[in-house]
mmCIF file of the C-alpha atoms, coordinates in Angstrom:
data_MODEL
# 
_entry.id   MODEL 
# 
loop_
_atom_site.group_PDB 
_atom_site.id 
_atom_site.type_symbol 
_atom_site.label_atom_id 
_atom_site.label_alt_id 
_atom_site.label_comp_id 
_atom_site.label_asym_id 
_atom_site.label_entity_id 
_atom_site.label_seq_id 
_atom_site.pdbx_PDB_ins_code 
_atom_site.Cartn_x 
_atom_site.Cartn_y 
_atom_site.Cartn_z 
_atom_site.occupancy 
_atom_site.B_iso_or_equiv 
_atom_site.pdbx_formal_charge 
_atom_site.auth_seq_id 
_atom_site.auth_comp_id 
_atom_site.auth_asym_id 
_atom_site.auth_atom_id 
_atom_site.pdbx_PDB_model_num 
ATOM 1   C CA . UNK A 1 1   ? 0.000   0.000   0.000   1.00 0.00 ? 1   UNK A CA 1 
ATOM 2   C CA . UNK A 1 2   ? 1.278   3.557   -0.890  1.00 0.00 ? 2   UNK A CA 1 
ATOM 3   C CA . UNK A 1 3   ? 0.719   6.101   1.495   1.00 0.00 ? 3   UNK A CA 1 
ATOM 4   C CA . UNK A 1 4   ? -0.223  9.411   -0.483  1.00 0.00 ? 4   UNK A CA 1 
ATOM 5   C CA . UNK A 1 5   ? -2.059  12.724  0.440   1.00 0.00 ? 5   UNK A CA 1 
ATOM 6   C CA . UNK A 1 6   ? -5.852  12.501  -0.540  1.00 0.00 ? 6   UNK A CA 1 
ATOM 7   C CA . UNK A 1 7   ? -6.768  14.403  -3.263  1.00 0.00 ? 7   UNK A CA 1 
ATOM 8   C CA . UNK A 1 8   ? -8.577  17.712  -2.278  1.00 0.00 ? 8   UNK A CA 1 
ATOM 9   C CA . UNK A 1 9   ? -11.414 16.346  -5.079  1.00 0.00 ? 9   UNK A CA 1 
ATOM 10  C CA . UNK A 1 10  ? -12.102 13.244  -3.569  1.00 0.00 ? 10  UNK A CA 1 
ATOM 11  C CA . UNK A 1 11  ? -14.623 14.871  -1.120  1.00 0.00 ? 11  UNK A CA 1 
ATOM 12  C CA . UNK A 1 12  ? -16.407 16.824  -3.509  1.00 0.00 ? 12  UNK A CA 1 
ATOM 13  C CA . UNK A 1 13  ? -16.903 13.302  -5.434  1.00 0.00 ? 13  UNK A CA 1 
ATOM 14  C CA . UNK A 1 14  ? -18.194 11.372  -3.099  1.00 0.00 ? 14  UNK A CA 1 
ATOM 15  C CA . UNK A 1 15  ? -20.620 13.946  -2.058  1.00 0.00 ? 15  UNK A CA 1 
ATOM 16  C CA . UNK A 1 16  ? -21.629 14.163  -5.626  1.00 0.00 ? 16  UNK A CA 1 
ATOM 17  C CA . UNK A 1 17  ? -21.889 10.274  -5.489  1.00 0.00 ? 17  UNK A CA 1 
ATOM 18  C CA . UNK A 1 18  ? -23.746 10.677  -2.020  1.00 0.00 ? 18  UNK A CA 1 
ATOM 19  C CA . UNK A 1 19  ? -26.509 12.347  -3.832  1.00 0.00 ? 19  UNK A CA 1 
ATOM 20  C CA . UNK A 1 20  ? -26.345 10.591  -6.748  1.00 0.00 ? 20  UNK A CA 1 
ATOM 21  C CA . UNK A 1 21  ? -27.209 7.429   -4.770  1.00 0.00 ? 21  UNK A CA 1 
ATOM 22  C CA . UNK A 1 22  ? -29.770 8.991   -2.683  1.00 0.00 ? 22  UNK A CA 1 
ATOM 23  C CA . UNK A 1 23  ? -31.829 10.106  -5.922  1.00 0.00 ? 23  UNK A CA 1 
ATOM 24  C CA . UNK A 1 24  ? -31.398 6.115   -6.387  1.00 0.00 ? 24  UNK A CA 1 
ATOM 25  C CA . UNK A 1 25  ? -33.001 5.538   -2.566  1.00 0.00 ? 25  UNK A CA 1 
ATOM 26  C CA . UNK A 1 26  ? -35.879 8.034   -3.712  1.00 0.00 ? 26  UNK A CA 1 
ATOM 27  C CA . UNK A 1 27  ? -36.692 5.962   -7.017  1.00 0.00 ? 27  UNK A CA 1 
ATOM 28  C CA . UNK A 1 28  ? -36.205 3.074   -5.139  1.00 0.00 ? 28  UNK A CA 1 
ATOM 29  C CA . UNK A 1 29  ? -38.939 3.804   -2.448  1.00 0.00 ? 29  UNK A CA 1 
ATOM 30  C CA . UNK A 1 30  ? -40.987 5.726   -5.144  1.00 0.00 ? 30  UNK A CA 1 
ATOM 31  C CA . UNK A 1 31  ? -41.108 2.701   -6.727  1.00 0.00 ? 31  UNK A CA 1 
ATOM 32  C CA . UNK A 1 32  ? -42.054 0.874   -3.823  1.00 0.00 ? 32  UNK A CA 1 
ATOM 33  C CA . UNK A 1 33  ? -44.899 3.666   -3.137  1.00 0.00 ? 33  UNK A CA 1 
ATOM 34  C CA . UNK A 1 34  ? -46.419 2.582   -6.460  1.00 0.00 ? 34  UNK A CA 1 
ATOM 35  C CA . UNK A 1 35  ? -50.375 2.068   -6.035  1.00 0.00 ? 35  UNK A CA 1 
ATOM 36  C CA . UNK A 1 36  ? -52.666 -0.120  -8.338  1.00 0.00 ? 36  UNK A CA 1 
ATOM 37  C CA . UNK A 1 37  ? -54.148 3.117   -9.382  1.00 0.00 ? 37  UNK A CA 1 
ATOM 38  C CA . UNK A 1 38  ? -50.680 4.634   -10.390 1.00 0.00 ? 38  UNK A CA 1 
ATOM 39  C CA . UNK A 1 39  ? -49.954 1.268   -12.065 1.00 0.00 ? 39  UNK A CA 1 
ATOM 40  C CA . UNK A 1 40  ? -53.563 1.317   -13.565 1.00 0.00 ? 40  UNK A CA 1 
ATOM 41  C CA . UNK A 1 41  ? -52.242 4.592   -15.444 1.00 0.00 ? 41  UNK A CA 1 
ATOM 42  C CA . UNK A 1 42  ? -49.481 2.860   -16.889 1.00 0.00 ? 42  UNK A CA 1 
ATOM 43  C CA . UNK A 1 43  ? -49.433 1.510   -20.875 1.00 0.00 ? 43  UNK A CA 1 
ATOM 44  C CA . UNK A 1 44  ? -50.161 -2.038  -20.586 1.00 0.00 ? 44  UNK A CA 1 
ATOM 45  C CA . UNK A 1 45  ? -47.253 -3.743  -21.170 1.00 0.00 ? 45  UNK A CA 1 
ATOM 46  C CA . UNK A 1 46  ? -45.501 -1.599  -18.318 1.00 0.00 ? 46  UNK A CA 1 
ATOM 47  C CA . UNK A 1 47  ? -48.628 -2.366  -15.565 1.00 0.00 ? 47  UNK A CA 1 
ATOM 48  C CA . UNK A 1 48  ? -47.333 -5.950  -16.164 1.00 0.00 ? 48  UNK A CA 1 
ATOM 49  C CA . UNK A 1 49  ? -43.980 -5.543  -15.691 1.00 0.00 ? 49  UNK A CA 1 
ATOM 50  C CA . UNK A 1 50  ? -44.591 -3.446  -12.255 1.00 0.00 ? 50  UNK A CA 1 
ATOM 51  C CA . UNK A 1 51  ? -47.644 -5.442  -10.880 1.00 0.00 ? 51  UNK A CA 1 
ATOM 52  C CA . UNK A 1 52  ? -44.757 -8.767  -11.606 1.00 0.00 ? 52  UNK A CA 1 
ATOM 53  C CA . UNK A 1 53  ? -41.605 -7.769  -10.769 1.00 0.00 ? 53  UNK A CA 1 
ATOM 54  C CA . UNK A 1 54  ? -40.296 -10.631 -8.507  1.00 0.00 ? 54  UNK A CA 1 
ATOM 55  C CA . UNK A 1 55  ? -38.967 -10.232 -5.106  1.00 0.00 ? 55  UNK A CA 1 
ATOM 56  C CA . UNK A 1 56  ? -35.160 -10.876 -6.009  1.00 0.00 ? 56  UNK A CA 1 
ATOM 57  C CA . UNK A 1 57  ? -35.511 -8.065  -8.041  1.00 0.00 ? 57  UNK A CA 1 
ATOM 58  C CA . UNK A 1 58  ? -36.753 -5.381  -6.047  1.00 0.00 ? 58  UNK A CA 1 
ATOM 59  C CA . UNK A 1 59  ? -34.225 -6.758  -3.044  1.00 0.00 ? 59  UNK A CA 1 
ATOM 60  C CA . UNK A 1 60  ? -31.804 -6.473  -5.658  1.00 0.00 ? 60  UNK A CA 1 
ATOM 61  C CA . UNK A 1 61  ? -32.578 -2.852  -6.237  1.00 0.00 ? 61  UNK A CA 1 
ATOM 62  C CA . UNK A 1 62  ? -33.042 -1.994  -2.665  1.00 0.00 ? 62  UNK A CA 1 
ATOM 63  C CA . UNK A 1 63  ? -29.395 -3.483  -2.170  1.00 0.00 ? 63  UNK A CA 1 
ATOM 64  C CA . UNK A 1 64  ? -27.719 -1.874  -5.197  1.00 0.00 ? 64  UNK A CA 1 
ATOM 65  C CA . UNK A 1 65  ? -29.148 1.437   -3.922  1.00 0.00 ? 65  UNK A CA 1 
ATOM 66  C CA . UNK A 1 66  ? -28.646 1.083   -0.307  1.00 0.00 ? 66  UNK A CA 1 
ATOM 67  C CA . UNK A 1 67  ? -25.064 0.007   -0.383  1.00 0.00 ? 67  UNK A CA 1 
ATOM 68  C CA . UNK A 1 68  ? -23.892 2.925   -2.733  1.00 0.00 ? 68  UNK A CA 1 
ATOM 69  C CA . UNK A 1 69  ? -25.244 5.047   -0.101  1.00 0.00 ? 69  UNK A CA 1 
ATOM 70  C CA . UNK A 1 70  ? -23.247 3.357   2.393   1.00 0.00 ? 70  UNK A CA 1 
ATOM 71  C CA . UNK A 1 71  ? -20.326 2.826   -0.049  1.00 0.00 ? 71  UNK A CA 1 
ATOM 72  C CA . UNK A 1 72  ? -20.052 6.955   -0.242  1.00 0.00 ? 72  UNK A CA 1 
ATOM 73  C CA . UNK A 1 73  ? -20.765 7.363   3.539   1.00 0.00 ? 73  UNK A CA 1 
ATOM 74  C CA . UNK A 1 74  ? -17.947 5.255   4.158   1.00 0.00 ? 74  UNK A CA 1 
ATOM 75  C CA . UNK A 1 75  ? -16.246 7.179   0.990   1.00 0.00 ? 75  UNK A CA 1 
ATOM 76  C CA . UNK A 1 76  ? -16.402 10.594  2.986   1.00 0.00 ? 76  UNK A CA 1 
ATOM 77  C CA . UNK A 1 77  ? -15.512 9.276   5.894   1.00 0.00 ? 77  UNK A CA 1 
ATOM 78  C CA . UNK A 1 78  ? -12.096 7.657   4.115   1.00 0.00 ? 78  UNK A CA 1 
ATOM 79  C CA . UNK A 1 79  ? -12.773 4.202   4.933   1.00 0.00 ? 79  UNK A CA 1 
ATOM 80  C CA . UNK A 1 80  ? -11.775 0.849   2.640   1.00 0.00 ? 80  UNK A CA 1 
ATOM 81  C CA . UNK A 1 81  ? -15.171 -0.606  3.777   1.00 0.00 ? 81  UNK A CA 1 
ATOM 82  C CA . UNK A 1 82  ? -16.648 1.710   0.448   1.00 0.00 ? 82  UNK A CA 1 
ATOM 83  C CA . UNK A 1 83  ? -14.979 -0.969  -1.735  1.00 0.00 ? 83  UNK A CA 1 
ATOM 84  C CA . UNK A 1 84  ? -16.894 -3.755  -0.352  1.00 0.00 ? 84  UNK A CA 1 
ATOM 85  C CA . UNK A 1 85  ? -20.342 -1.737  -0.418  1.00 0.00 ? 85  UNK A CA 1 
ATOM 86  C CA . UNK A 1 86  ? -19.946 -1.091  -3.842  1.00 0.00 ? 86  UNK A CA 1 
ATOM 87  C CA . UNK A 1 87  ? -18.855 -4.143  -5.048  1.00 0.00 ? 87  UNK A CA 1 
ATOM 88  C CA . UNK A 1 88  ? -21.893 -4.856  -3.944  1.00 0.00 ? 88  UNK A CA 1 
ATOM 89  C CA . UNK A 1 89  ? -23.757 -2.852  -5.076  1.00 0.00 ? 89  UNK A CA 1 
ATOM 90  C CA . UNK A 1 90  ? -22.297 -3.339  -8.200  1.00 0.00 ? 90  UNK A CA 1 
ATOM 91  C CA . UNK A 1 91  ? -23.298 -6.883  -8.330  1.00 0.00 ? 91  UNK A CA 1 
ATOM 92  C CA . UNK A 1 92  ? -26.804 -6.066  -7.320  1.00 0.00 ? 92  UNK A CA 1 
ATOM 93  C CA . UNK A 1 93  ? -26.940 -3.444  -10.559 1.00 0.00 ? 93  UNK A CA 1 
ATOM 94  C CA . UNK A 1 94  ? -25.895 -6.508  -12.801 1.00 0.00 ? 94  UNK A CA 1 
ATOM 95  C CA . UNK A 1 95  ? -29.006 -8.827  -10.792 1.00 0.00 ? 95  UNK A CA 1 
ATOM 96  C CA . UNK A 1 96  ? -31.805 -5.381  -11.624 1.00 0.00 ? 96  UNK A CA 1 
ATOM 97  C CA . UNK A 1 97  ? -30.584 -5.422  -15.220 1.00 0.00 ? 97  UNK A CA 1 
ATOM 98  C CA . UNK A 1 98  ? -30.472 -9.421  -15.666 1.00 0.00 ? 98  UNK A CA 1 
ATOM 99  C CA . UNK A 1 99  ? -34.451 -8.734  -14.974 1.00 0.00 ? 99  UNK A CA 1 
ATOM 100 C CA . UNK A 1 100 ? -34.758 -5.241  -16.501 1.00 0.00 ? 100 UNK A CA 1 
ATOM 101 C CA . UNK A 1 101 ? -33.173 -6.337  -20.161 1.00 0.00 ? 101 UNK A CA 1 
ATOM 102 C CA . UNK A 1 102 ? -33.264 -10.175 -20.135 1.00 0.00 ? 102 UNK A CA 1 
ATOM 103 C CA . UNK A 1 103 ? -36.273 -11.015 -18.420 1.00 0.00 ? 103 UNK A CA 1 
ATOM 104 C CA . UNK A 1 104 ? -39.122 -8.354  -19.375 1.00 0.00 ? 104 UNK A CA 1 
ATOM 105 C CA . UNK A 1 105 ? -36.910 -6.863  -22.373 1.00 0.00 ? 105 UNK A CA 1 
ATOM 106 C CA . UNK A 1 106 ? -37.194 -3.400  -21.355 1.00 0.00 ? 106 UNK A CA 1 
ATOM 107 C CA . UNK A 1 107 ? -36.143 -1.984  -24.683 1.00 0.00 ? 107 UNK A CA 1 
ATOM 108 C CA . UNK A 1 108 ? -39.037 -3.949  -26.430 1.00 0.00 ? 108 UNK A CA 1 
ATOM 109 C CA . UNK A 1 109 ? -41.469 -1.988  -23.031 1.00 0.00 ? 109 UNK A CA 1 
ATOM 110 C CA . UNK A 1 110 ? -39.875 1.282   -23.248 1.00 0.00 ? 110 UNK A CA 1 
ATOM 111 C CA . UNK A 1 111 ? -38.124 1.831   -26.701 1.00 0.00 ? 111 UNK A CA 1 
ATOM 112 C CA . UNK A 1 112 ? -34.017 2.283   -26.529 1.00 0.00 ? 112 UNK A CA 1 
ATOM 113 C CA . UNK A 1 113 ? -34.203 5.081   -24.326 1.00 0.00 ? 113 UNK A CA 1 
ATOM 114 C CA . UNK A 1 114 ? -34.922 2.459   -21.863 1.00 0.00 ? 114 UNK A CA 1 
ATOM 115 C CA . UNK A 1 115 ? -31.088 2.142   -21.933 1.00 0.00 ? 115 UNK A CA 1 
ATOM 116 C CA . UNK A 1 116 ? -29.800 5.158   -21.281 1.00 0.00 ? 116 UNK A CA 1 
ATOM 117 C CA . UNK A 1 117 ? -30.313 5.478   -17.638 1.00 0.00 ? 117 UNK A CA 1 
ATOM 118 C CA . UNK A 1 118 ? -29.436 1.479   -17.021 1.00 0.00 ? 118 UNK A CA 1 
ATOM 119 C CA . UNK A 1 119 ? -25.978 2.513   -18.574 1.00 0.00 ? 119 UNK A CA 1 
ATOM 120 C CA . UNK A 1 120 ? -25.218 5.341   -16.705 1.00 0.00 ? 120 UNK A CA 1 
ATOM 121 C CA . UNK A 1 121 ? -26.318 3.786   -13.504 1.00 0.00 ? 121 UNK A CA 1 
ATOM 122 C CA . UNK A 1 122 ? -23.728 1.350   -14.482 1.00 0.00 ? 122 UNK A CA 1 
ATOM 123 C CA . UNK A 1 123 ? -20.642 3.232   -15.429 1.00 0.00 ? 123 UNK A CA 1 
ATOM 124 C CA . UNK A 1 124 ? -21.023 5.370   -11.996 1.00 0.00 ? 124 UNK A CA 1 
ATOM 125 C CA . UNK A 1 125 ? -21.144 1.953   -10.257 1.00 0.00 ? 125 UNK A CA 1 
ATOM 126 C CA . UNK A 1 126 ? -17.984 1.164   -11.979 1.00 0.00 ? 126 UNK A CA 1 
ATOM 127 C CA . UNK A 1 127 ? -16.045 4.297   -11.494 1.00 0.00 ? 127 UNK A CA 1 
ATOM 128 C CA . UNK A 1 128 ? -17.365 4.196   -7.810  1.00 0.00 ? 128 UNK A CA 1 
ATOM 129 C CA . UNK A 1 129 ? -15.948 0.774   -7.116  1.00 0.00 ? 129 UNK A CA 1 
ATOM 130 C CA . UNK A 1 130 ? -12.450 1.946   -8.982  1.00 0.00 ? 130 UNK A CA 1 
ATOM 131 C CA . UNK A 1 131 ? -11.967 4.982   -7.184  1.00 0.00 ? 131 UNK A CA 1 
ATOM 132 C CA . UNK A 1 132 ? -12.685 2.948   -4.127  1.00 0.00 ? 132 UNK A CA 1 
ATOM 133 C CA . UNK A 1 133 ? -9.876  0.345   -5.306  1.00 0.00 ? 133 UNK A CA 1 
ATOM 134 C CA . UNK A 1 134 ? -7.452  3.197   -6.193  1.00 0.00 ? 134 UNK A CA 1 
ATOM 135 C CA . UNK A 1 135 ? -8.229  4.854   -2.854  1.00 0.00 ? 135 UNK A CA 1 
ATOM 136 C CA . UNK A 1 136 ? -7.356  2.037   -0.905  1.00 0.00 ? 136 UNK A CA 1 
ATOM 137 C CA . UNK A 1 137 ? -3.765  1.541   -2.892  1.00 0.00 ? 137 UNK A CA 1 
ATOM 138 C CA . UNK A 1 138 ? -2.856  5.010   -2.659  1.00 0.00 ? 138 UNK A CA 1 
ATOM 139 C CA . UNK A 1 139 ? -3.833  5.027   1.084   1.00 0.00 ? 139 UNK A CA 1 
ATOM 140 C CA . UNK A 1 140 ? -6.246  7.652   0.830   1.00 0.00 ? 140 UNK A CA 1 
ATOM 141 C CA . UNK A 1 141 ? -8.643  5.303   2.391   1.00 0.00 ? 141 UNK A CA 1 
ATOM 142 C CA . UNK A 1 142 ? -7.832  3.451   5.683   1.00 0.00 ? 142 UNK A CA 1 
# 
């Protein structure tokens, strides 16, 4: 391990990451908030998909959301425990997709925009769990 100063960014990053993920708690429980009327308003083919998704899906949402919190709580506080949280919250992105794009074919639902959003959710996931990596080899996290 390299001991190194922490960069004076890495703060403003992980707050940005902070809210990032709590906008992903607020969908989450939005989502969870749904009603049959709100469903009822839906196009057909979406009512479906929300009055079915299966439990290991929604868990896995609740856990890919909840540990990125965590993960950039632990980030500001300069603790190596982010890694884990979002490696696993990583892995619980990958599980919400699996359903999302294999098994209700979102883009077929929603059109390709449906993929916009699952990408980007993605690729902050990623750079999350890297900067957590890096953090930990440089030292800047304990």
């Amino acid at each position: 391990m390299t001991t190194s100063t922490t960069p004076t960014w890495l703060k403003s990053v992980a707050w940005a990451a902070l809210v990032w993920n709590l906008l992903g708690v607020i969908a989450f429980i939005m989502q969870l908030l749904m009603t049959p009327e709100m469903i009822s308003k839906l196009p057909v083919d979406q009512q479906a998909a929300y009055s079915n998704t299966p439990l290991w899906s929604t868990l896995a949402f609740a856990v890919a959301v909840f540990a990125g919190t965590v993960g950039c709580i632990f980030l500001l506080l300069k603790n190596a425990i982010a890694r884990v949280c979002f490696a696993l919250s990583l892995i619980a992105i990958f599980i919400q997709q699996f359903y999302n794009f294999i098994v209700i074919n979102s883009i077929e639902l929603l059109g390709a925009s449906a993929v916009f959003m699952p990408l980007l959710v993605i690729i902050i996931a990623v750079l999350l769990l890297q900067l957590s990596h890096r953090g930990k080899q440089q030292g800047w996290l304990r």
